Short mmCIF file of C-alpha atoms in Angstrom, two decimals:
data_model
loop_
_atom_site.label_atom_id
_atom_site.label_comp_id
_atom_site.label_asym_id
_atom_site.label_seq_id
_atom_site.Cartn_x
_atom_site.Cartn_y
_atom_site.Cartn_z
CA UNK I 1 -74.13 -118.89 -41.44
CA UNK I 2 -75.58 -118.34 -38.01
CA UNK I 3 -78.82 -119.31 -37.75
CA UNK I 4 -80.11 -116.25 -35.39
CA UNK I 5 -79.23 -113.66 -38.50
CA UNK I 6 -80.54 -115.24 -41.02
CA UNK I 7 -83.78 -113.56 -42.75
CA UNK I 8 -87.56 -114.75 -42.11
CA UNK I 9 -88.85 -117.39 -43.93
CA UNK I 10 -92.20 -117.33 -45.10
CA UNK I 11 -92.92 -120.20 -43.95
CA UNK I 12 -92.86 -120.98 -40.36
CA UNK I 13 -94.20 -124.42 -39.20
CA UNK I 14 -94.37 -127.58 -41.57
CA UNK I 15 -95.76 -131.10 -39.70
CA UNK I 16 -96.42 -134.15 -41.14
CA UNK I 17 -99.79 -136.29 -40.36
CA UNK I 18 -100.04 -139.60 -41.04
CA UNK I 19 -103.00 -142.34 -41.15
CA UNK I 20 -103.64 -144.78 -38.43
CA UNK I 21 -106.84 -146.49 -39.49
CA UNK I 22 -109.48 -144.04 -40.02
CA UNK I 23 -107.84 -141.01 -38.26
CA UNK I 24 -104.87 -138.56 -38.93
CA UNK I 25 -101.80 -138.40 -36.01
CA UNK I 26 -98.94 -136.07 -36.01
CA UNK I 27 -95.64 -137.93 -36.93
CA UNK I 28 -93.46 -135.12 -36.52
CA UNK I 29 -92.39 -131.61 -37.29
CA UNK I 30 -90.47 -128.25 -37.22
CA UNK I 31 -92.13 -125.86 -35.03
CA UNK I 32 -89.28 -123.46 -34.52
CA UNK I 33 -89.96 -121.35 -30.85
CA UNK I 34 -93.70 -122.55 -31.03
CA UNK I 35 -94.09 -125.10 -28.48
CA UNK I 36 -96.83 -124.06 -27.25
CA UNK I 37 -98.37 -124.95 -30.90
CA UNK I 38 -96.43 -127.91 -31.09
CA UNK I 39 -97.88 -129.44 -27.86
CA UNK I 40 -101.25 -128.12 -29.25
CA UNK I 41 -101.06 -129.91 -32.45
CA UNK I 42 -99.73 -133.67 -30.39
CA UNK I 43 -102.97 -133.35 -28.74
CA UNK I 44 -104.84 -133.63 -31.81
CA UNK I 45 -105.85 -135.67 -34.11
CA UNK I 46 -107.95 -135.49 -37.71
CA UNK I 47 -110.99 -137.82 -38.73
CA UNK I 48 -111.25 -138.19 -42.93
CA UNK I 49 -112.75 -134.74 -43.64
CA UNK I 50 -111.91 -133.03 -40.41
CA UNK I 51 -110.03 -129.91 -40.09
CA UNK I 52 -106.97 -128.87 -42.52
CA UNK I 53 -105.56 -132.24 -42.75
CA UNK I 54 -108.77 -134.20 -43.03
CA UNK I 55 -110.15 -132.20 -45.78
CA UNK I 56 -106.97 -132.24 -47.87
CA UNK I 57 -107.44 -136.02 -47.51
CA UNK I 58 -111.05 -136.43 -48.51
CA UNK I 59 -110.67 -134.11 -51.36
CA UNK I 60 -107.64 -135.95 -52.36
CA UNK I 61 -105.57 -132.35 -53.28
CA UNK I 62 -103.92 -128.96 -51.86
CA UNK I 63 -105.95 -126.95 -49.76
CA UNK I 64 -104.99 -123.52 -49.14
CA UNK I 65 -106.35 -121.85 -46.04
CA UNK I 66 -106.18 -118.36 -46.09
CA UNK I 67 -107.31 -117.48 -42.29
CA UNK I 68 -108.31 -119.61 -39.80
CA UNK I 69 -111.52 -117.01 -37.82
CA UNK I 70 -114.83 -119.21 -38.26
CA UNK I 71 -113.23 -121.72 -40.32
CA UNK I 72 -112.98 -125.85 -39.94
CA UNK I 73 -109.13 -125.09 -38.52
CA UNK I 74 -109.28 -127.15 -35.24
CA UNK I 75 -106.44 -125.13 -33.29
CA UNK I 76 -107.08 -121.22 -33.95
CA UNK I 77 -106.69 -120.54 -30.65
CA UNK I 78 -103.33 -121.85 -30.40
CA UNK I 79 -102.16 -120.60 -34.30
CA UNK I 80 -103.75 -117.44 -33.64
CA UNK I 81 -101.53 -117.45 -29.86
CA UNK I 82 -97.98 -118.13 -32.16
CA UNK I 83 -98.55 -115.57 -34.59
CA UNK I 84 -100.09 -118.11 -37.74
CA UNK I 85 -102.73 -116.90 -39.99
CA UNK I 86 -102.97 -119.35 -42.86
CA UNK I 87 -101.78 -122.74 -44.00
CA UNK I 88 -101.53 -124.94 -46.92
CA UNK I 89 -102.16 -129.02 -46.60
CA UNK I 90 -100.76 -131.15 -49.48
CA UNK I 91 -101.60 -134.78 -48.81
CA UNK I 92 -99.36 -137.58 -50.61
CA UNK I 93 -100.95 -140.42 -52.16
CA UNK I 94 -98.95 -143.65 -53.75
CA UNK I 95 -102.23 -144.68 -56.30
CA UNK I 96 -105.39 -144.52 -54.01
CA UNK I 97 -103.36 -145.12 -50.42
CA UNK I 98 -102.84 -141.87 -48.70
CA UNK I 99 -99.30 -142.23 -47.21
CA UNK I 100 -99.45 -138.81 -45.02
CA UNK I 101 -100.89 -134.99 -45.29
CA UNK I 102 -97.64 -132.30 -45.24
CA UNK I 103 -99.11 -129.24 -43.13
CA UNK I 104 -97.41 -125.68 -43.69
CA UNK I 105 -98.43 -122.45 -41.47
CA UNK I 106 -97.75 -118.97 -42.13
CA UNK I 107 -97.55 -115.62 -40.62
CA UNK I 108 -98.92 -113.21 -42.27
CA UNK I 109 -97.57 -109.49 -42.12
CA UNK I 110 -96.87 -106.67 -44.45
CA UNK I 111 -92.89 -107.60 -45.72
CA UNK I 112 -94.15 -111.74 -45.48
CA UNK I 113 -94.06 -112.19 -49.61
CA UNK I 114 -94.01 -115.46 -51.66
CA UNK I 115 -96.31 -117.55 -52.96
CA UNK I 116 -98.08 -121.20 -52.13
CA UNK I 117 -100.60 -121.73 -55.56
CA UNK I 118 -102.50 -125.26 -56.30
CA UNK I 119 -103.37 -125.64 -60.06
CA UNK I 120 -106.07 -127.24 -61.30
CA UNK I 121 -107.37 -128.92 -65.28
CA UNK I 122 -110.14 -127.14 -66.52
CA UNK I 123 -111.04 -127.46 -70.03
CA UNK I 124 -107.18 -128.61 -70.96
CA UNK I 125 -105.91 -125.64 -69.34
CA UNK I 126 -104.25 -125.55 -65.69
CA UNK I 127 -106.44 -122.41 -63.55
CA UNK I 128 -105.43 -121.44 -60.30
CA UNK I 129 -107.30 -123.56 -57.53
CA UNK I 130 -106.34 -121.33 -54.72
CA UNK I 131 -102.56 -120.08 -53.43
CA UNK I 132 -101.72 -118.03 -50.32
CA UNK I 133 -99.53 -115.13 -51.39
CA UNK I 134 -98.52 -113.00 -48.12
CA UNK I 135 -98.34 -109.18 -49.24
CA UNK I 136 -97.56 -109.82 -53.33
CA UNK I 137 -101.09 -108.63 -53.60
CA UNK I 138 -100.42 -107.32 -57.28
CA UNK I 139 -99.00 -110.97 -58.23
CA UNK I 140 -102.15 -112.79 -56.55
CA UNK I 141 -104.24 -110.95 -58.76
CA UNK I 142 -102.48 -111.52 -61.80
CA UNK I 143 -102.14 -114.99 -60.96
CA UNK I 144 -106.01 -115.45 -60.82
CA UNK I 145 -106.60 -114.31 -64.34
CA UNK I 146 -103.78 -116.09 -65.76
CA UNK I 147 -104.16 -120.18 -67.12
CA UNK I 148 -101.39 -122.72 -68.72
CA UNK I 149 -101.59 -124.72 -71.38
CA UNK I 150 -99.40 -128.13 -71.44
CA UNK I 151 -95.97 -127.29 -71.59
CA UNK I 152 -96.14 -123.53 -70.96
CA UNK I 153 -94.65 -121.61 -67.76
CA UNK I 154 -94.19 -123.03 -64.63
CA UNK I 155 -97.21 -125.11 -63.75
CA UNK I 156 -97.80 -126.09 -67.57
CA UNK I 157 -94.15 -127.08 -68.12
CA UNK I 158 -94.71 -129.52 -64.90
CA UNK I 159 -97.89 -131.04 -66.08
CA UNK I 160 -96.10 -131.96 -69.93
CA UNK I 161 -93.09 -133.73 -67.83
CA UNK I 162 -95.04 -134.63 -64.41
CA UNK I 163 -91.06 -133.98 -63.27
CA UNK I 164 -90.57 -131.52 -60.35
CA UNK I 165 -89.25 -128.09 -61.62
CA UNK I 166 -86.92 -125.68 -60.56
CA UNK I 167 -86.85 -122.43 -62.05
CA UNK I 168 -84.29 -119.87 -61.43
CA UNK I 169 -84.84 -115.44 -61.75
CA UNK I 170 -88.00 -115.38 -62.26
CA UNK I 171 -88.45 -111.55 -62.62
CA UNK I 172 -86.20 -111.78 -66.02
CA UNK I 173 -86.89 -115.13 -67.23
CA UNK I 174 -88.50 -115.47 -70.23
CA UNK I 175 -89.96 -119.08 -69.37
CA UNK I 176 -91.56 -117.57 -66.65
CA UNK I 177 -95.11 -116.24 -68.23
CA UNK I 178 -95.95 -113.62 -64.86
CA UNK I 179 -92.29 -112.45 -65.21
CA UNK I 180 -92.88 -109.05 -64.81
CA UNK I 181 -95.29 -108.91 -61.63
CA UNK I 182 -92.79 -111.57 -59.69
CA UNK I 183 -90.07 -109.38 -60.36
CA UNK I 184 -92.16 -106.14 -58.57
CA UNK I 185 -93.10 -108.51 -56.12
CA UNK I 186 -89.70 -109.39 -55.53
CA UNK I 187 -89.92 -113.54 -56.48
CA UNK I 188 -86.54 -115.36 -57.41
CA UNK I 189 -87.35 -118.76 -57.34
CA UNK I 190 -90.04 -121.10 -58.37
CA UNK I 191 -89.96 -124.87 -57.43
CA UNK I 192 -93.24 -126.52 -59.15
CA UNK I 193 -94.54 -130.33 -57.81
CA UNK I 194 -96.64 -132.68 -59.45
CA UNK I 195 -99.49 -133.56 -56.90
CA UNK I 196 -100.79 -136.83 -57.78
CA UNK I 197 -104.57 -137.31 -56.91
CA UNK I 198 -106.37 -141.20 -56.33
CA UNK I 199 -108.92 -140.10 -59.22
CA UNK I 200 -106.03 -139.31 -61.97
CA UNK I 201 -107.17 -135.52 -61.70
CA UNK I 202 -104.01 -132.80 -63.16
CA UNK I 203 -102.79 -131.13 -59.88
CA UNK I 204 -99.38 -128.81 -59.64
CA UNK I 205 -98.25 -127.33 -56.52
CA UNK I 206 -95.50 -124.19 -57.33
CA UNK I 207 -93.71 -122.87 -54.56
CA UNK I 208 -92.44 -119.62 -55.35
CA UNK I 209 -89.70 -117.89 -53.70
CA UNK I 210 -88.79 -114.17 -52.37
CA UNK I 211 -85.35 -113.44 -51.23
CA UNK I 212 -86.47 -111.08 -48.02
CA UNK I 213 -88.53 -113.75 -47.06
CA UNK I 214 -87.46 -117.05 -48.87
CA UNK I 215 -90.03 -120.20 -48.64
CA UNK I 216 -86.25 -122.01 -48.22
CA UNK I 217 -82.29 -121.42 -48.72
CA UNK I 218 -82.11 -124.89 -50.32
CA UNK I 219 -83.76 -127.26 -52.97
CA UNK I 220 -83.16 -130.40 -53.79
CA UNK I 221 -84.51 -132.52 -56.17
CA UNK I 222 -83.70 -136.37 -55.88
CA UNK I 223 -84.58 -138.82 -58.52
CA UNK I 224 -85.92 -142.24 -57.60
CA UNK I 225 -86.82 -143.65 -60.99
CA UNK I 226 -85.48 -147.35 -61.52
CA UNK I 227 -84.62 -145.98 -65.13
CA UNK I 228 -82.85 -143.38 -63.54
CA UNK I 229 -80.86 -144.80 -60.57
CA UNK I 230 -79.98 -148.50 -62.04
CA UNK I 231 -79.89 -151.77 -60.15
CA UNK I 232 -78.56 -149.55 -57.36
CA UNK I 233 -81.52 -148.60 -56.53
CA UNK I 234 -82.11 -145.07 -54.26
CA UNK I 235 -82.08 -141.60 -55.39
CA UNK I 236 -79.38 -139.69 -57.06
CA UNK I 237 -79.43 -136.03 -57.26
CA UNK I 238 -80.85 -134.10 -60.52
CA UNK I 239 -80.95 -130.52 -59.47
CA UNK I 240 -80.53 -127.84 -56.39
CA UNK I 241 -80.22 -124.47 -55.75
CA UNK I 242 -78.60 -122.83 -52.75
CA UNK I 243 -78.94 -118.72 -51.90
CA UNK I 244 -75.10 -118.82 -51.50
CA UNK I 245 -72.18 -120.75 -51.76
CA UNK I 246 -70.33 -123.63 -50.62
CA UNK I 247 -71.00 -127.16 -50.49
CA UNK I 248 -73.77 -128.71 -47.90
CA UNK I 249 -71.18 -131.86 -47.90
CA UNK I 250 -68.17 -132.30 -47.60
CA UNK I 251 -67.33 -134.20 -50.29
CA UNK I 252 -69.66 -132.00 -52.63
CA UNK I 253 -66.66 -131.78 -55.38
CA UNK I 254 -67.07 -135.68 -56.25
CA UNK I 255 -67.76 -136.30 -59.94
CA UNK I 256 -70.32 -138.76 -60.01
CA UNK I 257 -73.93 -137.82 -59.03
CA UNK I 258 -74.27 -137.78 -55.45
CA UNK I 259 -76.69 -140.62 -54.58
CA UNK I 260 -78.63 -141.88 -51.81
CA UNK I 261 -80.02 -144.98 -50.48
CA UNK I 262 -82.69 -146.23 -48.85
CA UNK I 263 -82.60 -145.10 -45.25
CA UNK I 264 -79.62 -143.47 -45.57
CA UNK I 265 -79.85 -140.00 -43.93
CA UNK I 266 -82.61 -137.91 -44.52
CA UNK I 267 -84.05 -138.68 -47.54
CA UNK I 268 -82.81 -141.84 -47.33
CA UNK I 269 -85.82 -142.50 -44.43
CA UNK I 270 -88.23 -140.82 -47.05
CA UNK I 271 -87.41 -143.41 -49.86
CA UNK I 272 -87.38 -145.97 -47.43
CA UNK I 273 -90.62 -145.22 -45.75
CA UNK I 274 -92.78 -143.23 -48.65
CA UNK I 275 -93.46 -140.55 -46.01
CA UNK I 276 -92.93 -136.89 -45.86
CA UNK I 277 -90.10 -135.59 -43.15
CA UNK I 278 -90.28 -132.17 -41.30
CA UNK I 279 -87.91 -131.70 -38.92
CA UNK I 280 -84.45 -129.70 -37.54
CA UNK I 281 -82.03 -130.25 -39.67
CA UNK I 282 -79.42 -132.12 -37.83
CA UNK I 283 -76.92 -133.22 -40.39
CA UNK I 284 -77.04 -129.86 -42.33
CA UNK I 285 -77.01 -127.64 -39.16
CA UNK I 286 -73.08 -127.21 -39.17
CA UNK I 287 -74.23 -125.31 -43.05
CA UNK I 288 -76.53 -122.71 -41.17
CA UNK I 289 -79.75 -124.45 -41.65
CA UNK I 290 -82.06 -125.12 -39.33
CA UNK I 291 -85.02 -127.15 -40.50
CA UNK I 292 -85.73 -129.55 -43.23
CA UNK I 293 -88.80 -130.57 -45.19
CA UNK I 294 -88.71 -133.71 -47.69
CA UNK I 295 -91.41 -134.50 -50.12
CA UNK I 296 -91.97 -137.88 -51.96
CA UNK I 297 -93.90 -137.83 -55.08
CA UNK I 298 -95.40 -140.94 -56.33
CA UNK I 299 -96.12 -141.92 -59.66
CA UNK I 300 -98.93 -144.85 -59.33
CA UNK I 301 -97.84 -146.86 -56.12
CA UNK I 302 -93.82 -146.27 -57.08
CA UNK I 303 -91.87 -143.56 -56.03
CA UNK I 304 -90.16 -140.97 -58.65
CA UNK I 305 -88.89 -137.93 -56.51
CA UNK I 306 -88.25 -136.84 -53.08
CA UNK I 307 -87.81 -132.98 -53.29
CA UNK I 308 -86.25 -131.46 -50.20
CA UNK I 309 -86.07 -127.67 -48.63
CA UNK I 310 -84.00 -126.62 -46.19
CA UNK I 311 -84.78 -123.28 -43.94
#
């Protein structure tokens, strides 16, 4: 698929910041066209508490950011200049040792629909922290008066396994609990996250999908659990979902789970290295994507997943 026809994604820049002592420094990105941002963003860097990055690291969770005007966002001039209006920071911790903060940035605009929500325990039920939601309007609101038990929907079902989630149709599934509002709002896909915290605290990050403006044309989930992948050690594959057909490899009709090890491609440097990737997508690029984000999710100081989008 060619790259220049593809639809808009909703979202548009994803960087990864990682600690150096005391202080956060961009380790790389996908900025798309926006190198004017890009060079913006290498000229910066984040104390503990300190703009987007910093806070998500002192509070130890998600934080949305909904607009940047007369907030602690250290480069509005420069988001405001490429056309981003929000962003959400989600900051990866193996126990109490933040590894890096993963930054996404958004433009917002009337057709820009999908959904970024952080989940928070309150009284044994998971409420909505705070989620960035484009023009589903309808489903924000819905999704602010709505709460999970363990084990129900989306965000509860994630909390009961502490296993990243994909769930498929979400406008007619019957799993999904706001099934009727994401299907107005035109949601297909919901990929859910277990956010670790240093204190212990229940956190679940759900990424939820529209097909005008998908958050990505790929998932991948990769599991890194010795019980799971053996004395071989690595990742092997547990689930994915593609918006079309055809293989990303070429040897995609193999029987046995496709695995990966340690610095092998990709997500190989993200099991090797415990630290988010965003960047172009060189060894899927020939498959009509351009970008690639990989997540590692930690359970104590181990590694379980690595959970990868491609755009």
């Amino acid at each position: 698929m060619d790259a220049a026809v593809q639809t808009k994604t909703f979202v548009e820049v994803s960087e990864v910041w990682v600690p150096e002592g005391d202080t956060l420094r961009l380790s790389g990105g996908d900025y798309g066209p926006m190198r004017a941002f890009e060079e913006a963003s290498r000229r910066t860097s984040f104390a503990r508490g300190e703009g987007l990055p910093g806070r998500a690291w002192a509070e130890g969770k998600p934080i949305v950011l909904k607009g940047f005007d007369g907030s602690y966002f250290k480069r509005t001039e420069a988001a405001k200049a490429a056309g981003l209006t929000s962003a959400v920071a989600i900051p990866v911790f193996a126990g109490k040792s933040l590894k890096a903060v993963l930054v996404t940035l958004c433009a917002d605009d009337d057709t820009c629909t999908g959904a970024i929500e952080v989940w928070t325990e309150a009284e044994g039920l998971l409420m909505l922290d705070d989620g960035y939601y484009g023009a589903a309007k309808h489903f924000e609101w819905v999704s602010q008066h709505t709460h999970f038990p363990k084990g129900q929907g989306l965000p509860g079902g994630v909390w009961a396994s502490g296993t990243p989630t994909l769930m498929r149709d979400l406008g007619s599934g019957y799993r999904f609990i706001r099934a009727d509002s994401a299907g107005k709002a035109g949601l297909t896909t919901g990929l859910g996250l277990p956010v670790p915290r240093p204190g212990g605290e229940t956190c679940v990050l759900t990424l939820l999908s529209a097909r005008g403006t998908p958050i990505a044309r790929r998932f991948e989930i990769w599991d890194a659990r010795a019980a799971k992948v053996g004395s071989r050690g690595g990742a092997v594959l547990i689930d994915g979902l593609c918006e079309r057909e055809g293989p990303l490899w070429t040897d995609d009709t193999q029987e046995e789970p496709r695995r990966v090890a340690a610095w092998q491609g990709a997500i190989g440097r993200v099991l090797g290295s415990g630290v988010p990737l965003a960047e172009p997508a060189t060894q899927a690029a020939g498959h009509g994507y351009a970008s690639l984000v990989a997540l590692p999710i930690f359970r104590g100081d181990e590694m379980a997943f690595v959970v990868a989008w491609y755009c």
